[in-house]
Amino acid sequence: MKVLGIDPGVAITGYGVAEHGADGSLRWRAHGVIRTPAGDLLERRLERIYDGLCALMEEHRPDEAAVEELFFGKNVTTGIAVAQARGVALLAAAQRGLPVAHYKPSQVKIGVAGVGRAAKDQVRYMTKTLLGLPDLPKPDDAADGLALAICRLLAPSSLAFSQS
């Protein structure tokens, strides 16, 4: 199974592609970010994210997607923009018939590092280790995309598709 992990954001959307190898091991396929210009209109930025995700889905042909759920901190305005980017990711997956697993940040931390309050560096280190990468994945948004893909590959399916 091959999974596209998506860490949605308007300025930067991170992604990672990982899969199970024939021997059951986890394998890295790709990671990176889709960046949008700060001065562009929101609708143009969302279009760029959508087009980038569609191109990734076409290139890598994932079986499923894993998308991070929103975490609203103190800045609700930023949360709304991220929600719009998340909606674009869900639309791109739906149009290709991809099942989408939804994960809260704490679920990803548990799934990859074993601790719900793991630091970002711990998650990046475990992502590197689990995929056998020579270096820590960069930038953080791309590492988060890979962690989402890993979480889906390691998670029981009943947990992966529950939204709460």
mmCIF file of C-alpha atoms in Angstrom:
data_model
loop_
_atom_site.group_PDB
_atom_site.id
_atom_site.type_symbol
_atom_site.label_atom_id
_atom_site.label_comp_id
_atom_site.label_asym_id
_atom_site.label_seq_id
_atom_site.Cartn_x
_atom_site.Cartn_y
_atom_site.Cartn_z
ATOM 1 C CA MET A 1 0.000 0.000 0.000
ATOM 2 C CA LYS A 2 1.240 3.493 -0.883
ATOM 3 C CA VAL A 3 0.095 6.550 1.107
ATOM 4 C CA LEU A 4 0.306 10.269 0.402
ATOM 5 C CA GLY A 5 0.529 12.178 3.678
ATOM 6 C CA ILE A 6 -0.601 15.814 3.537
ATOM 7 C CA ASP A 7 0.124 18.528 6.108
ATOM 8 C CA PRO A 8 -2.160 21.324 4.871
ATOM 9 C CA GLY A 9 -1.259 24.987 5.011
ATOM 10 C CA VAL A 10 -1.855 28.021 2.824
ATOM 11 C CA ALA A 11 1.745 29.259 2.673
ATOM 12 C CA ILE A 12 3.273 25.779 2.766
ATOM 13 C CA THR A 13 1.578 22.421 2.303
ATOM 14 C CA GLY A 14 3.858 19.554 3.211
ATOM 15 C CA TYR A 15 3.626 16.121 1.668
ATOM 16 C CA GLY A 16 5.254 12.740 1.983
ATOM 17 C CA VAL A 17 4.828 9.494 0.104
ATOM 18 C CA ALA A 18 5.661 6.180 1.761
ATOM 19 C CA GLU A 19 4.673 2.581 1.199
ATOM 20 C CA HIS A 20 4.985 -0.953 2.510
ATOM 21 C CA GLY A 21 7.735 -2.881 0.780
ATOM 22 C CA ALA A 22 7.258 -6.468 -0.332
ATOM 23 C CA ASP A 23 8.901 -7.557 2.919
ATOM 24 C CA GLY A 24 6.553 -5.388 4.995
ATOM 25 C CA SER A 25 9.147 -2.717 5.670
ATOM 26 C CA LEU A 26 8.369 0.976 5.288
ATOM 27 C CA ARG A 27 9.802 2.650 2.207
ATOM 28 C CA TRP A 28 10.263 6.311 1.360
ATOM 29 C CA ARG A 29 9.093 7.443 -2.069
ATOM 30 C CA ALA A 30 9.048 11.252 -1.934
ATOM 31 C CA HIS A 31 8.620 14.279 0.267
ATOM 32 C CA GLY A 32 8.540 18.032 -0.194
ATOM 33 C CA VAL A 33 6.360 21.097 -0.028
ATOM 34 C CA ILE A 34 3.991 23.094 -2.168
ATOM 35 C CA ARG A 35 4.638 26.809 -1.572
ATOM 36 C CA THR A 36 2.335 29.665 -2.448
ATOM 37 C CA PRO A 37 3.305 33.347 -2.821
ATOM 38 C CA ALA A 38 2.214 35.459 0.158
ATOM 39 C CA GLY A 39 0.997 38.301 -2.051
ATOM 40 C CA ASP A 40 -1.348 36.175 -4.145
ATOM 41 C CA LEU A 41 -5.089 36.128 -3.635
ATOM 42 C CA LEU A 42 -6.307 33.296 -1.414
ATOM 43 C CA GLU A 43 -8.166 31.646 -4.282
ATOM 44 C CA ARG A 44 -4.966 31.582 -6.388
ATOM 45 C CA ARG A 45 -3.009 30.101 -3.480
ATOM 46 C CA LEU A 46 -5.640 27.379 -3.004
ATOM 47 C CA GLU A 47 -5.569 26.684 -6.738
ATOM 48 C CA ARG A 48 -1.786 26.242 -6.601
ATOM 49 C CA ILE A 49 -2.138 23.790 -3.695
ATOM 50 C CA TYR A 50 -4.856 21.871 -5.535
ATOM 51 C CA ASP A 51 -2.849 21.693 -8.770
ATOM 52 C CA GLY A 52 0.267 20.598 -6.863
ATOM 53 C CA LEU A 53 -1.571 17.851 -5.002
ATOM 54 C CA CYS A 54 -3.244 16.631 -8.194
ATOM 55 C CA ALA A 55 0.161 16.438 -9.890
ATOM 56 C CA LEU A 56 1.571 14.470 -6.935
ATOM 57 C CA MET A 57 -1.367 12.058 -7.017
ATOM 58 C CA GLU A 58 -0.888 11.570 -10.739
ATOM 59 C CA GLU A 59 2.864 10.999 -10.388
ATOM 60 C CA HIS A 60 2.866 8.703 -7.343
ATOM 61 C CA ARG A 61 -0.530 6.989 -7.684
ATOM 62 C CA PRO A 62 -1.158 6.500 -3.941
ATOM 63 C CA ASP A 63 -3.724 3.997 -2.705
ATOM 64 C CA GLU A 64 -4.792 6.263 0.146
ATOM 65 C CA ALA A 65 -4.188 9.703 1.589
ATOM 66 C CA ALA A 66 -3.643 10.763 5.200
ATOM 67 C CA VAL A 67 -4.480 14.359 6.075
ATOM 68 C CA GLU A 68 -3.825 16.141 9.337
ATOM 69 C CA GLU A 69 -6.849 17.435 11.210
ATOM 70 C CA LEU A 70 -6.911 21.022 12.333
ATOM 71 C CA PHE A 71 -5.586 22.202 15.618
ATOM 72 C CA PHE A 72 -7.007 25.597 16.520
ATOM 73 C CA GLY A 73 -4.693 27.506 18.787
ATOM 74 C CA LYS A 74 -5.156 31.160 19.606
ATOM 75 C CA ASN A 75 -5.124 32.388 15.999
ATOM 76 C CA VAL A 76 -8.541 31.490 14.579
ATOM 77 C CA THR A 77 -7.899 33.453 11.372
ATOM 78 C CA THR A 78 -4.928 31.244 10.530
ATOM 79 C CA GLY A 79 -6.985 28.172 11.429
ATOM 80 C CA ILE A 80 -9.689 29.145 8.952
ATOM 81 C CA ALA A 81 -7.141 29.545 6.149
ATOM 82 C CA VAL A 82 -5.604 26.164 6.996
ATOM 83 C CA ALA A 83 -9.109 24.659 6.976
ATOM 84 C CA GLN A 84 -9.543 25.931 3.431
ATOM 85 C CA ALA A 85 -6.235 24.337 2.376
ATOM 86 C CA ARG A 86 -7.329 21.118 4.075
ATOM 87 C CA GLY A 87 -10.586 21.229 2.118
ATOM 88 C CA VAL A 88 -8.640 21.509 -1.128
ATOM 89 C CA ALA A 89 -6.590 18.431 -0.156
ATOM 90 C CA LEU A 90 -9.750 16.463 0.647
ATOM 91 C CA LEU A 91 -11.318 17.503 -2.664
ATOM 92 C CA ALA A 92 -8.258 16.422 -4.671
ATOM 93 C CA ALA A 93 -8.294 13.018 -2.955
ATOM 94 C CA ALA A 94 -12.061 12.586 -3.343
ATOM 95 C CA GLN A 95 -11.921 13.352 -7.052
ATOM 96 C CA ARG A 96 -9.450 10.496 -7.461
ATOM 97 C CA GLY A 97 -11.446 8.091 -5.318
ATOM 98 C CA LEU A 98 -8.759 7.897 -2.630
ATOM 99 C CA PRO A 99 -9.810 6.899 0.870
ATOM 100 C CA VAL A 100 -8.641 9.556 3.328
ATOM 101 C CA ALA A 101 -7.449 8.867 6.864
ATOM 102 C CA HIS A 102 -7.746 11.818 9.251
ATOM 103 C CA TYR A 103 -5.268 12.255 12.100
ATOM 104 C CA LYS A 104 -4.955 14.715 14.932
ATOM 105 C CA PRO A 105 -1.394 15.908 15.598
ATOM 106 C CA SER A 106 -1.290 13.884 18.843
ATOM 107 C CA GLN A 107 -2.322 10.712 16.958
ATOM 108 C CA VAL A 108 0.540 11.209 14.506
ATOM 109 C CA LYS A 109 2.978 11.676 17.384
ATOM 110 C CA ILE A 110 1.741 8.481 19.043
ATOM 111 C CA GLY A 111 1.781 6.567 15.760
ATOM 112 C CA VAL A 112 5.322 7.567 14.815
ATOM 113 C CA ALA A 113 7.131 8.330 18.088
ATOM 114 C CA GLY A 114 4.972 6.381 20.552
ATOM 115 C CA VAL A 115 4.210 9.455 22.680
ATOM 116 C CA GLY A 116 1.335 11.893 22.157
ATOM 117 C CA ARG A 117 3.378 14.817 23.431
ATOM 118 C CA ALA A 118 6.517 14.021 21.438
ATOM 119 C CA ALA A 119 8.551 17.016 20.282
ATOM 120 C CA LYS A 120 8.791 17.761 16.558
ATOM 121 C CA ASP A 121 12.445 16.682 16.615
ATOM 122 C CA GLN A 122 11.480 13.280 18.051
ATOM 123 C CA VAL A 123 8.907 12.764 15.299
ATOM 124 C CA ARG A 124 11.405 13.815 12.618
ATOM 125 C CA TYR A 125 14.021 11.457 14.053
ATOM 126 C CA MET A 126 11.602 8.516 14.135
ATOM 127 C CA THR A 127 10.442 9.341 10.597
ATOM 128 C CA LYS A 128 14.068 9.206 9.451
ATOM 129 C CA THR A 129 14.672 5.959 11.339
ATOM 130 C CA LEU A 130 11.496 4.172 10.254
ATOM 131 C CA LEU A 131 12.088 5.014 6.586
ATOM 132 C CA GLY A 132 15.854 4.418 6.695
ATOM 133 C CA LEU A 133 16.634 7.927 5.443
ATOM 134 C CA PRO A 134 20.239 9.159 5.591
ATOM 135 C CA ASP A 135 19.198 12.570 7.001
ATOM 136 C CA LEU A 136 16.298 14.126 8.853
ATOM 137 C CA PRO A 137 13.544 15.046 6.386
ATOM 138 C CA LYS A 138 13.309 18.798 5.759
ATOM 139 C CA PRO A 139 11.552 21.165 5.925
ATOM 140 C CA ASP A 140 9.276 20.477 8.916
ATOM 141 C CA ASP A 141 6.123 20.535 6.771
ATOM 142 C CA ALA A 142 7.500 17.789 4.513
ATOM 143 C CA ALA A 143 8.568 15.764 7.557
ATOM 144 C CA ASP A 144 5.012 16.099 8.883
ATOM 145 C CA GLY A 145 3.656 14.822 5.558
ATOM 146 C CA LEU A 146 5.908 11.771 5.802
ATOM 147 C CA ALA A 147 4.889 11.208 9.428
ATOM 148 C CA LEU A 148 1.229 11.219 8.365
ATOM 149 C CA ALA A 149 1.939 8.609 5.691
ATOM 150 C CA ILE A 150 3.831 6.451 8.197
ATOM 151 C CA CYS A 151 1.040 6.807 10.743
ATOM 152 C CA ARG A 152 -1.479 5.497 8.213
ATOM 153 C CA LEU A 153 0.763 2.614 7.189
ATOM 154 C CA LEU A 154 1.231 1.547 10.812
ATOM 155 C CA ALA A 155 -2.244 2.324 12.172
ATOM 156 C CA PRO A 156 -5.143 -0.088 12.456
ATOM 157 C CA SER A 157 -7.652 0.856 9.765
ATOM 158 C CA SER A 158 -10.464 1.340 12.282
ATOM 159 C CA LEU A 159 -8.494 4.115 13.976
ATOM 160 C CA ALA A 160 -7.349 5.712 10.734
ATOM 161 C CA PHE A 161 -10.749 6.472 9.333
ATOM 162 C CA SER A 162 -12.447 7.628 12.509
ATOM 163 C CA GLN A 163 -13.094 11.331 12.725
ATOM 164 C CA SER A 164 -13.669 12.816 16.122
#
